[in-house]
CSV table of C-alpha atoms in Angstrom, one decimal:
chain,number,residue,atom,x,y,z
A,1,MET,CA,116.9,128.6,88.7
A,2,LEU,CA,115.2,125.2,88.8
A,3,ALA,CA,116.3,122.3,91.1
A,4,GLY,CA,115.5,118.9,89.6
A,5,GLU,CA,114.6,115.8,91.4
A,6,ASN,CA,117.7,113.8,90.2
A,7,PHE,CA,120.6,114.9,92.4
A,8,ALA,CA,124.2,114.1,91.9
A,9,ASP,CA,125.8,111.9,94.5
A,10,ALA,CA,127.6,114.0,97.1
A,11,GLU,CA,129.8,113.2,100.1
A,12,ASP,CA,127.9,114.0,103.3
A,13,LEU,CA,129.3,115.4,106.5
A,14,GLU,CA,130.7,112.6,108.6
A,15,VAL,CA,129.1,111.5,111.9
A,16,GLY,CA,130.9,113.3,114.7
A,17,THR,CA,131.5,116.5,112.8
A,18,GLU,CA,131.3,119.6,114.9
A,19,LEU,CA,129.8,122.8,113.7
A,20,LEU,CA,129.8,126.4,115.1
A,21,ASN,CA,132.7,125.8,117.5
A,22,GLY,CA,131.2,122.6,118.9
A,23,GLN,CA,127.6,123.9,119.4
A,24,PHE,CA,126.3,121.2,117.1
A,25,LEU,CA,127.5,117.6,116.8
A,26,ILE,CA,126.4,115.7,113.7
A,27,GLN,CA,124.9,112.3,114.7
A,28,ALA,CA,123.2,111.0,111.5
A,29,LYS,CA,122.1,112.0,108.0
A,30,LEU,CA,118.4,112.5,107.7
A,31,GLN,CA,117.8,113.2,104.0
A,32,SER,CA,119.0,115.0,100.9
A,33,GLY,CA,117.1,117.4,98.7
A,34,GLY,CA,117.4,119.9,96.0
A,35,PHE,CA,118.6,122.6,98.3
A,36,GLY,CA,120.7,120.7,100.7
A,37,THR,CA,121.2,117.9,103.2
A,38,THR,CA,119.6,117.6,106.6
A,39,TYR,CA,121.2,115.9,109.6
A,40,ILE,CA,120.2,114.9,113.1
A,41,ALA,CA,122.5,116.7,115.5
A,42,ARG,CA,122.9,117.3,119.2
A,43,ASP,CA,123.2,120.9,120.4
A,44,SER,CA,125.2,122.3,123.3
A,45,LEU,CA,122.2,121.7,125.6
A,46,ALA,CA,122.2,118.0,124.7
A,47,ARG,CA,119.0,118.5,122.7
A,48,GLN,CA,118.4,116.7,119.4
A,49,VAL,CA,117.9,119.2,116.6
A,50,VAL,CA,117.9,119.1,112.8
A,51,VAL,CA,120.7,120.9,111.0
A,52,LYS,CA,120.2,121.7,107.4
A,53,GLU,CA,123.2,122.5,105.2
A,54,CYS,CA,123.0,124.6,102.0
A,55,PHE,CA,124.3,122.1,99.5
A,56,PRO,CA,122.7,122.3,96.0
A,57,ALA,CA,124.2,119.1,94.7
A,58,GLU,CA,124.0,120.0,91.0
A,59,LEU,CA,126.2,123.1,91.6
A,60,CYS,CA,128.7,122.1,94.2
A,61,GLN,CA,131.0,119.5,95.6
A,62,ARG,CA,132.8,118.8,98.9
A,63,ARG,CA,136.5,118.8,99.5
A,64,GLY,CA,136.9,117.5,103.1
A,65,LYS,CA,134.4,119.6,104.9
A,66,ILE,CA,134.7,122.6,102.5
A,67,VAL,CA,131.9,123.1,100.0
A,68,GLN,CA,133.0,124.5,96.6
A,69,PRO,CA,131.2,125.3,93.3
A,70,ALA,CA,131.5,122.4,90.9
A,71,SER,CA,132.9,124.8,88.2
A,72,GLU,CA,133.8,128.4,87.7
A,73,GLU,CA,130.7,128.8,85.5
A,74,VAL,CA,128.3,128.0,88.3
A,75,GLY,CA,130.3,129.9,91.0
A,76,ALA,CA,128.0,133.0,90.9
A,77,GLN,CA,124.9,130.8,91.0
A,78,PHE,CA,126.2,129.0,94.1
A,79,GLN,CA,127.0,132.2,95.9
A,80,ALA,CA,123.6,133.6,95.1
A,81,ILE,CA,121.8,130.5,96.4
A,82,LYS,CA,123.9,130.6,99.6
A,83,SER,CA,122.9,134.2,100.1
A,84,GLN,CA,119.3,133.4,99.5
A,85,PHE,CA,119.5,130.4,102.0
A,86,ILE,CA,120.8,132.7,104.7
A,87,ARG,CA,118.4,135.5,104.0
A,88,GLU,CA,115.3,133.3,104.0
A,89,ALA,CA,116.5,131.3,107.0
A,90,ARG,CA,116.8,134.5,109.0
A,91,GLN,CA,113.4,135.5,107.9
A,92,LEU,CA,111.9,132.1,108.7
A,93,ALA,CA,113.4,132.4,112.2
A,94,LYS,CA,111.1,135.4,112.8
A,95,LEU,CA,108.0,133.3,112.0
A,96,VAL,CA,106.7,131.8,115.3
A,97,HIS,CA,103.7,129.6,114.8
A,98,PRO,CA,102.7,126.2,116.1
A,99,GLY,CA,102.3,124.9,112.6
A,100,ILE,CA,105.8,126.0,111.3
A,101,VAL,CA,109.1,124.4,112.3
A,102,ALA,CA,111.1,126.7,114.5
A,103,VAL,CA,114.6,128.0,113.5
A,104,HIS,CA,117.1,128.3,116.3
A,105,GLN,CA,120.3,129.3,114.6
A,106,VAL,CA,121.6,130.5,111.2
A,107,PHE,CA,125.3,130.5,110.5
A,108,GLU,CA,128.0,130.2,107.9
A,109,GLU,CA,130.8,127.7,107.9
A,110,ASN,CA,132.7,125.4,105.5
A,111,ASN,CA,132.1,128.0,102.7
A,112,THR,CA,128.4,127.3,102.9
A,113,ALA,CA,125.5,128.1,105.2
A,114,TYR,CA,123.5,126.1,107.9
A,115,MET,CA,120.4,126.5,109.9
A,116,ALA,CA,119.4,124.6,113.1
A,117,LEU,CA,115.7,123.7,113.5
A,118,ASP,CA,113.5,121.9,115.9
A,119,GLN,CA,113.4,118.1,115.4
A,120,ILE,CA,109.7,117.4,114.7
A,121,LYS,CA,108.4,114.1,116.1
A,122,GLY,CA,106.0,112.1,114.0
A,123,ALA,CA,106.1,111.2,110.3
A,124,ASP,CA,105.5,112.9,107.0
A,125,PHE,CA,102.3,112.5,105.0
A,126,ILE,CA,103.9,110.0,102.7
A,127,THR,CA,105.0,107.7,105.5
A,128,VAL,CA,101.6,107.9,107.2
A,129,LEU,CA,99.7,107.0,104.1
A,130,GLU,CA,102.0,104.1,103.3
A,131,ASP,CA,102.4,102.7,106.8
A,132,GLU,CA,99.1,103.7,108.4
A,133,PRO,CA,96.5,104.1,105.6
A,134,GLU,CA,93.6,103.3,108.0
A,135,ARG,CA,94.5,106.5,109.9
A,136,VAL,CA,93.8,108.7,106.9
A,137,ASN,CA,90.1,109.1,107.4
A,138,ASN,CA,87.7,112.0,106.9
A,139,GLU,CA,88.5,113.5,110.4
A,140,PHE,CA,92.2,113.2,109.8
A,141,VAL,CA,92.2,114.9,106.4
A,142,SER,CA,89.8,117.7,107.6
A,143,SER,CA,91.9,118.5,110.7
A,144,ALA,CA,95.2,118.4,108.8
A,145,LEU,CA,93.9,120.6,106.0
A,146,HIS,CA,92.6,123.2,108.5
A,147,GLN,CA,96.0,123.2,110.3
A,148,CYS,CA,98.0,123.5,107.0
A,149,LEU,CA,95.8,126.4,105.9
A,150,HIS,CA,96.3,128.3,109.1
A,151,ALA,CA,100.1,127.8,108.8
A,152,ILE,CA,100.2,128.8,105.2
A,153,GLY,CA,98.0,131.8,105.9
A,154,PHE,CA,100.4,132.9,108.6
A,155,ILE,CA,103.4,132.6,106.3
A,156,HIS,CA,101.6,134.6,103.6
A,157,GLN,CA,100.6,137.2,106.1
A,158,ASN,CA,104.3,137.7,106.7
A,159,ASP,CA,104.9,138.1,102.9
A,160,VAL,CA,106.7,134.8,102.5
A,161,LEU,CA,106.1,132.1,99.9
A,162,HIS,CA,107.0,128.5,100.9
A,163,ARG,CA,107.3,127.2,97.3
A,164,ASP,CA,108.0,123.6,98.3
A,165,VAL,CA,104.7,122.4,99.8
A,166,SER,CA,104.4,118.6,99.3
A,167,PRO,CA,103.5,115.5,101.3
A,168,ASP,CA,107.1,114.9,102.4
A,169,ASN,CA,107.4,118.4,103.8
A,170,ILE,CA,104.4,118.2,106.2
A,171,MET,CA,104.9,116.3,109.4
A,172,ILE,CA,102.1,115.0,111.8
A,173,ASP,CA,102.6,113.5,115.2
A,174,GLU,CA,100.5,110.8,117.0
A,175,ASP,CA,98.2,113.5,118.4
A,176,GLY,CA,97.4,114.8,115.0
A,177,HIS,CA,99.4,118.0,115.3
A,178,VAL,CA,100.7,119.2,111.9
A,179,THR,CA,104.0,121.0,111.3
A,180,MET,CA,105.2,122.4,108.0
A,181,ILE,CA,109.0,122.0,107.3
A,182,ASP,CA,111.7,122.6,104.7
A,183,PHE,CA,111.4,126.2,103.9
A,184,GLY,CA,114.7,126.2,101.9
A,185,ALA,CA,112.8,127.3,98.8
A,186,SER,CA,110.9,130.1,100.5
A,187,LYS,CA,111.2,133.7,99.4
A,188,GLU,CA,109.7,137.1,100.0
A,189,HIS,CA,106.5,137.4,97.9
A,190,THR,CA,107.3,141.0,96.7
A,191,ASP,CA,111.0,140.3,95.9
A,192,GLN,CA,111.3,139.4,92.2
A,193,SER,CA,114.8,140.8,91.7
A,194,ARG,CA,117.1,138.3,93.4
A,195,PRO,CA,118.1,134.9,91.9
A,196,THR,CA,116.2,132.1,93.6
A,197,ILE,CA,116.2,128.3,93.8
A,198,PHE,CA,113.0,126.4,94.1
A,199,ALA,CA,111.7,122.9,93.8
A,200,VAL,CA,109.8,121.5,90.8
A,201,LYS,CA,108.0,118.4,91.8
A,202,ASP,CA,105.8,116.8,89.1
A,203,GLY,CA,102.2,116.6,90.3
A,204,TYR,CA,102.7,119.1,93.1
A,205,SER,CA,104.2,122.2,91.4
A,206,PRO,CA,101.9,124.6,89.6
A,207,TYR,CA,102.5,125.3,85.9
A,208,GLU,CA,104.1,128.7,86.7
A,209,PHE,CA,107.1,126.9,88.2
A,210,TYR,CA,107.9,125.3,84.8
A,211,THR,CA,108.4,128.6,83.0
A,212,PRO,CA,111.2,131.1,83.7
A,213,LYS,CA,108.9,134.0,83.6
A,214,GLY,CA,106.2,132.4,85.7
A,215,ARG,CA,104.7,134.6,88.4
A,216,HIS,CA,105.0,133.1,91.8
A,217,ASP,CA,102.3,134.2,94.3
A,218,PHE,CA,100.2,133.0,97.1
A,219,SER,CA,98.1,130.9,94.7
A,220,SER,CA,101.2,128.9,93.9
A,221,ASP,CA,101.4,127.6,97.4
A,222,ILE,CA,97.6,127.0,97.3
A,223,TYR,CA,98.0,124.8,94.3
A,224,ALA,CA,100.8,122.7,95.9
A,225,LEU,CA,98.7,122.3,99.1
A,226,GLY,CA,95.7,121.2,97.0
A,227,ALA,CA,98.0,118.6,95.2
A,228,THR,CA,99.2,117.4,98.6
A,229,PHE,CA,95.7,116.7,99.8
A,230,HIS,CA,94.8,115.2,96.5
A,231,TYR,CA,97.5,112.7,97.3
A,232,MET,CA,96.1,112.1,100.8
A,233,ILE,CA,92.6,111.5,99.5
A,234,THR,CA,93.4,109.3,96.5
A,235,GLY,CA,96.9,108.0,97.1
A,236,ASP,CA,98.2,109.7,94.0
A,237,ALA,CA,99.4,113.1,93.0
A,238,PRO,CA,97.2,114.9,90.5
A,239,PRO,CA,98.4,114.9,86.8
A,240,ASP,CA,101.5,117.0,86.2
A,241,SER,CA,100.4,120.6,85.7
A,242,PHE,CA,102.8,121.0,82.7
A,243,GLU,CA,101.1,118.0,81.0
A,244,ARG,CA,97.7,119.5,81.8
A,245,LEU,CA,98.7,122.7,80.3
A,246,LYS,CA,99.9,121.0,77.1
A,247,SER,CA,96.6,119.2,76.8
A,248,LEU,CA,94.6,122.3,77.2
A,249,THR,CA,96.7,124.2,74.8
A,250,ALA,CA,96.2,121.5,72.2
A,251,GLY,CA,92.4,122.0,72.6
A,252,LYS,CA,92.0,118.7,74.5
A,253,PRO,CA,90.3,118.1,77.8
A,254,ASP,CA,92.0,118.8,81.1
A,255,LEU,CA,93.8,115.7,82.3
A,256,TYR,CA,92.6,116.4,85.9
A,257,VAL,CA,89.5,114.5,87.0
A,258,PRO,CA,87.7,116.5,89.8
A,259,LEU,CA,87.5,114.7,93.1
A,260,VAL,CA,83.7,115.5,93.4
A,261,GLU,CA,83.1,113.2,90.4
A,262,GLY,CA,84.6,110.2,92.3
A,263,GLU,CA,83.3,108.1,95.2
A,264,TRP,CA,85.8,109.2,97.8
A,265,PRO,CA,84.8,108.7,101.5
A,266,PHE,CA,85.4,112.4,102.4
A,267,ASP,CA,83.2,115.4,103.0
A,268,TYR,CA,82.0,117.2,99.9
A,269,ASN,CA,83.3,120.6,101.1
A,270,ILE,CA,86.9,119.1,101.3
A,271,LEU,CA,86.7,117.5,97.8
A,272,VAL,CA,85.2,120.6,96.0
A,273,THR,CA,87.6,123.0,97.6
A,274,VAL,CA,90.7,120.9,96.8
A,275,ASP,CA,89.4,120.8,93.2
A,276,ARG,CA,89.3,124.6,93.1
A,277,ALA,CA,92.8,124.9,94.6
A,278,LEU,CA,94.0,122.8,91.7
A,279,LYS,CA,92.7,125.1,89.0
A,280,MET,CA,95.2,125.7,86.2
A,281,ARG,CA,94.8,129.4,85.9
A,282,GLN,CA,96.1,131.3,89.0
A,283,LYS,CA,93.2,133.7,89.1
A,284,ASN,CA,90.7,130.7,89.3
A,285,ARG,CA,92.4,129.3,92.4
A,286,TYR,CA,91.9,130.6,96.0
A,287,GLN,CA,94.0,133.7,96.3
A,288,SER,CA,94.6,133.2,100.0
A,289,ALA,CA,94.4,130.5,102.7
A,290,ALA,CA,91.7,132.5,104.4
A,291,GLU,CA,89.5,132.4,101.3
A,292,TRP,CA,89.9,128.6,101.1
A,293,LEU,CA,89.0,128.2,104.8
A,294,GLU,CA,85.9,130.4,104.3
A,295,ASP,CA,84.8,128.3,101.3
A,296,ILE,CA,85.1,125.1,103.4
A,297,GLU,CA,82.6,126.6,105.8
A,298,LYS,CA,80.2,127.7,103.0
A,299,GLN,CA,80.2,124.4,101.1
A,300,PRO,CA,77.9,121.6,102.3
A,301,LYS,CA,79.5,118.5,103.8
A,302,LYS,CA,77.2,116.2,102.1
A,303,HIS,CA,77.3,115.9,98.3
A,304,PRO,CA,74.4,117.8,96.8
A,305,LEU,CA,72.0,115.6,94.8
A,306,PRO,CA,72.7,116.0,91.1
A,307,ARG,CA,70.0,118.0,89.3
A,308,ALA,CA,67.8,116.0,87.0
A,309,MET,CA,68.8,117.1,83.5
A,310,ILE,CA,66.4,116.9,80.6
A,311,ARG,CA,68.4,116.5,77.5
A,312,PHE,CA,66.8,117.0,74.1
A,313,ASP,CA,67.7,114.1,71.7
A,314,PRO,CA,68.2,115.6,68.3
A,315,ASN,CA,67.3,112.2,66.8
A,316,LEU,CA,64.0,111.9,68.6
A,317,GLU,CA,61.9,113.6,65.9
A,318,ASN,CA,63.4,111.5,63.2
A,319,GLU,CA,62.8,108.3,65.3
A,320,ILE,CA,59.1,109.2,65.8
A,321,ALA,CA,58.7,109.8,62.1
A,322,ARG,CA,60.3,106.5,61.4
A,323,ILE,CA,58.0,104.6,63.8
A,324,VAL,CA,54.9,106.4,62.3
A,325,GLU,CA,55.9,105.5,58.8
A,326,ILE,CA,56.5,101.8,59.8
A,327,THR,CA,53.1,101.7,61.5
A,328,ASN,CA,51.2,103.2,58.6
A,329,THR,CA,52.9,100.8,56.2
A,330,GLN,CA,52.0,97.9,58.4
A,331,LEU,CA,48.3,99.0,58.6
A,332,ASP,CA,48.2,99.4,54.8
A,333,LYS,CA,49.5,95.8,54.4
A,334,ASN,CA,47.1,94.4,56.9
A,335,GLY,CA,43.9,96.4,56.4
A,336,SER,CA,41.8,93.5,57.7
A,337,SER,CA,43.7,93.3,61.0
A,338,GLY,CA,41.9,93.9,64.2
A,339,THR,CA,43.7,97.2,64.7
A,340,ALA,CA,42.7,98.4,61.2
A,341,ARG,CA,39.0,97.4,61.9
A,342,GLN,CA,39.1,99.3,65.2
A,343,ILE,CA,40.4,102.4,63.5
A,344,LYS,CA,37.8,102.3,60.7
A,345,ALA,CA,35.0,101.7,63.3
A,346,ALA,CA,36.2,104.7,65.3
A,347,GLU,CA,36.3,106.9,62.2
A,348,ALA,CA,32.7,105.8,61.2
A,349,GLU,CA,31.4,106.5,64.7
A,350,ALA,CA,32.9,110.0,64.6
A,351,GLN,CA,31.3,110.7,61.3
A,352,ARG,CA,27.9,109.6,62.5
A,353,ASN,CA,28.2,111.8,65.6
A,354,ALA,CA,29.2,114.7,63.4
A,355,GLN,CA,26.1,114.3,61.2
A,356,ALA,CA,23.6,113.7,64.0
A,357,PRO,CA,21.3,116.6,64.9
A,358,LYS,CA,22.2,118.5,68.0
A,359,THR,CA,19.6,118.5,70.9
A,360,LEU,CA,19.5,121.3,73.4
A,361,VAL,CA,19.0,120.6,77.1
A,362,ASP,CA,18.7,122.7,80.2
A,363,ILE,CA,21.1,122.4,83.1
A,364,PHE,CA,19.3,119.3,84.4
A,365,GLY,CA,19.4,117.5,81.1
A,366,ASN,CA,15.7,118.1,80.0
A,367,PRO,CA,15.5,118.5,76.2
A,368,ILE,CA,14.4,121.9,74.8
A,369,ASP,CA,12.4,121.4,71.7
A,370,ASP,CA,11.7,125.1,71.0
A,371,PHE,CA,14.5,127.2,72.3
A,372,GLU,CA,12.9,130.6,71.5
A,373,ARG,CA,9.7,129.7,73.3
A,374,TRP,CA,11.6,128.3,76.3
A,375,GLN,CA,13.7,131.5,76.5
A,376,GLN,CA,10.5,133.7,76.4
A,377,GLU,CA,8.9,131.6,79.2
A,378,GLN,CA,12.0,132.0,81.3
A,379,GLU,CA,12.1,135.8,80.8
A,380,ALA,CA,8.4,136.1,81.6
A,381,GLU,CA,8.7,134.1,84.7
A,382,ILE,CA,11.7,136.2,85.9
A,383,GLU,CA,9.7,139.5,85.3
A,384,THR,CA,6.8,138.1,87.2
A,385,ARG,CA,8.9,137.2,90.1
A,386,LEU,CA,10.7,140.4,90.2
A,387,ALA,CA,7.5,142.3,90.2
A,388,ALA,CA,6.3,140.2,93.1
A,389,LEU,CA,9.5,141.0,94.9
A,390,ALA,CA,9.0,144.7,94.5
A,391,GLY,CA,5.5,144.5,96.0
A,392,GLU,CA,6.5,142.1,98.8
A,393,ASP,CA,3.9,141.8,101.6
A,394,ALA,CA,5.5,143.0,104.8
A,395,SER,CA,3.3,140.8,107.0
A,396,ASN,CA,5.3,138.6,109.4
A,397,GLY,CA,2.5,136.0,109.8
A,398,GLU,CA,2.7,134.5,106.3
A,399,ASN,CA,4.5,131.3,105.4
A,400,THR,CA,8.1,132.0,104.3
A,401,GLU,CA,7.9,129.6,101.4
A,402,ASN,CA,4.9,131.5,99.9
A,403,THR,CA,6.1,135.1,100.7
A,404,ASN,CA,9.7,134.9,99.7
A,405,PRO,CA,9.7,135.7,95.9
A,406,ALA,CA,13.3,134.6,95.5
A,407,LYS,CA,12.6,131.1,96.8
A,408,SER,CA,9.4,131.0,94.8
A,409,LEU,CA,11.3,131.9,91.7
A,410,LEU,CA,13.9,129.2,92.4
A,411,SER,CA,11.2,126.6,93.1
A,412,SER,CA,9.4,127.5,89.9
A,413,LEU,CA,12.6,127.1,87.8
A,414,ILE,CA,13.3,123.8,89.5
A,415,SER,CA,9.8,122.5,88.9
A,416,ARG,CA,9.9,123.6,85.3
A,417,CYS,CA,13.1,121.6,84.8
A,418,PHE,CA,11.8,118.5,86.6
A,419,SER,CA,8.2,118.5,85.4
A,420,LYS,CA,8.7,116.8,82.1
A,421,ASN,CA,10.8,114.0,83.6
A,422,ARG,CA,8.8,113.3,86.8
A,423,GLY,CA,5.3,114.5,85.9
A,424,THR,CA,5.0,116.2,89.3
A,425,ASP,CA,5.8,119.7,90.4
A,426,PRO,CA,8.1,119.5,93.4
A,427,ALA,CA,6.8,122.8,94.7
A,428,THR,CA,3.3,121.3,95.2
A,429,SER,CA,4.2,117.8,96.0
A,430,ASN,CA,3.6,116.5,99.6
A,431,SER,CA,6.4,114.0,99.3
């Protein structure tokens, strides 16, 4: 069964009402919700506590202190919800964690059920963002997210789903300690047989909460937590998941704009992981709080620089062709222009160069008039030098310049190349 956000007006317990044989004294109403009404009370040890009454306003009414179904038609639903309230409250009482509100007592009275919990000091996320927006900085969000993930992870490890994670159900004190409250919609993860009541809060509920056959699992709480921190980062809840689903089903873009595409003053690893938690398909979200925490550590804190993307413009080729056509047309019209004359002069120079006879030169730039004769001279010189190398004089007293055939060969080649330009053989010059 779904509990809407518009609740019928109901008479509250009067201040001074005693419950459980005087163990709890009602002092003030705290708030009303889809599952019941919470009060500030004083217990038998003079401590202030919170007492939550099972009072689904759409299904019941009060006659004095007695709570009754609004009609015979909803009587079975009311009894089922009351049984769920008691069952889940007893289960929650077994969950002892610094990030989860502690349950002290669960009891039945006035034809309904009650639970007594710790009174948490501080304010909920909505109050903090509205009254102290300067407090919600990067350190605040990072610390709060880590604490919430540890608390949610502990709940899931005990096979319990919260199913009502939202900014108004997370308290934080002046020291930054976070406590999750309002587990009235919680249920065992593996129990799909019993009738249940849960909240549907636009912007915070995953799409599976909108369908009767939707599968509720750990990723459902993950989505709601992601939506909660989207609110803390931007000041707004993300687009309603049901509207997102309709847009996607119609073949339109997702209404959700990823946080990493904005200029939010928070670490990249926070933004990118909140984005993943808010994926529409359950399998694309984090499947556990531990997986989310692990990804926070893996992702960089600073936004990675966007990759330079080279995009091919399909109109580029057509644009180049258009420019060339315009240029050619302009040249045809103004053949006497300076540009046209330059082009014609360049074409004439290229033609002359193509018709000019080619002159061979050696490696030093000396022209070779008769290539075959020059090649024969080189081969003869090399054979002569190689023969001299084979019969090398072993005497140590001779000058190295004259007795080293390799150097003589090199000197001869160099002199042959320079002789026509300088008129002097470097091998025999004294300079």
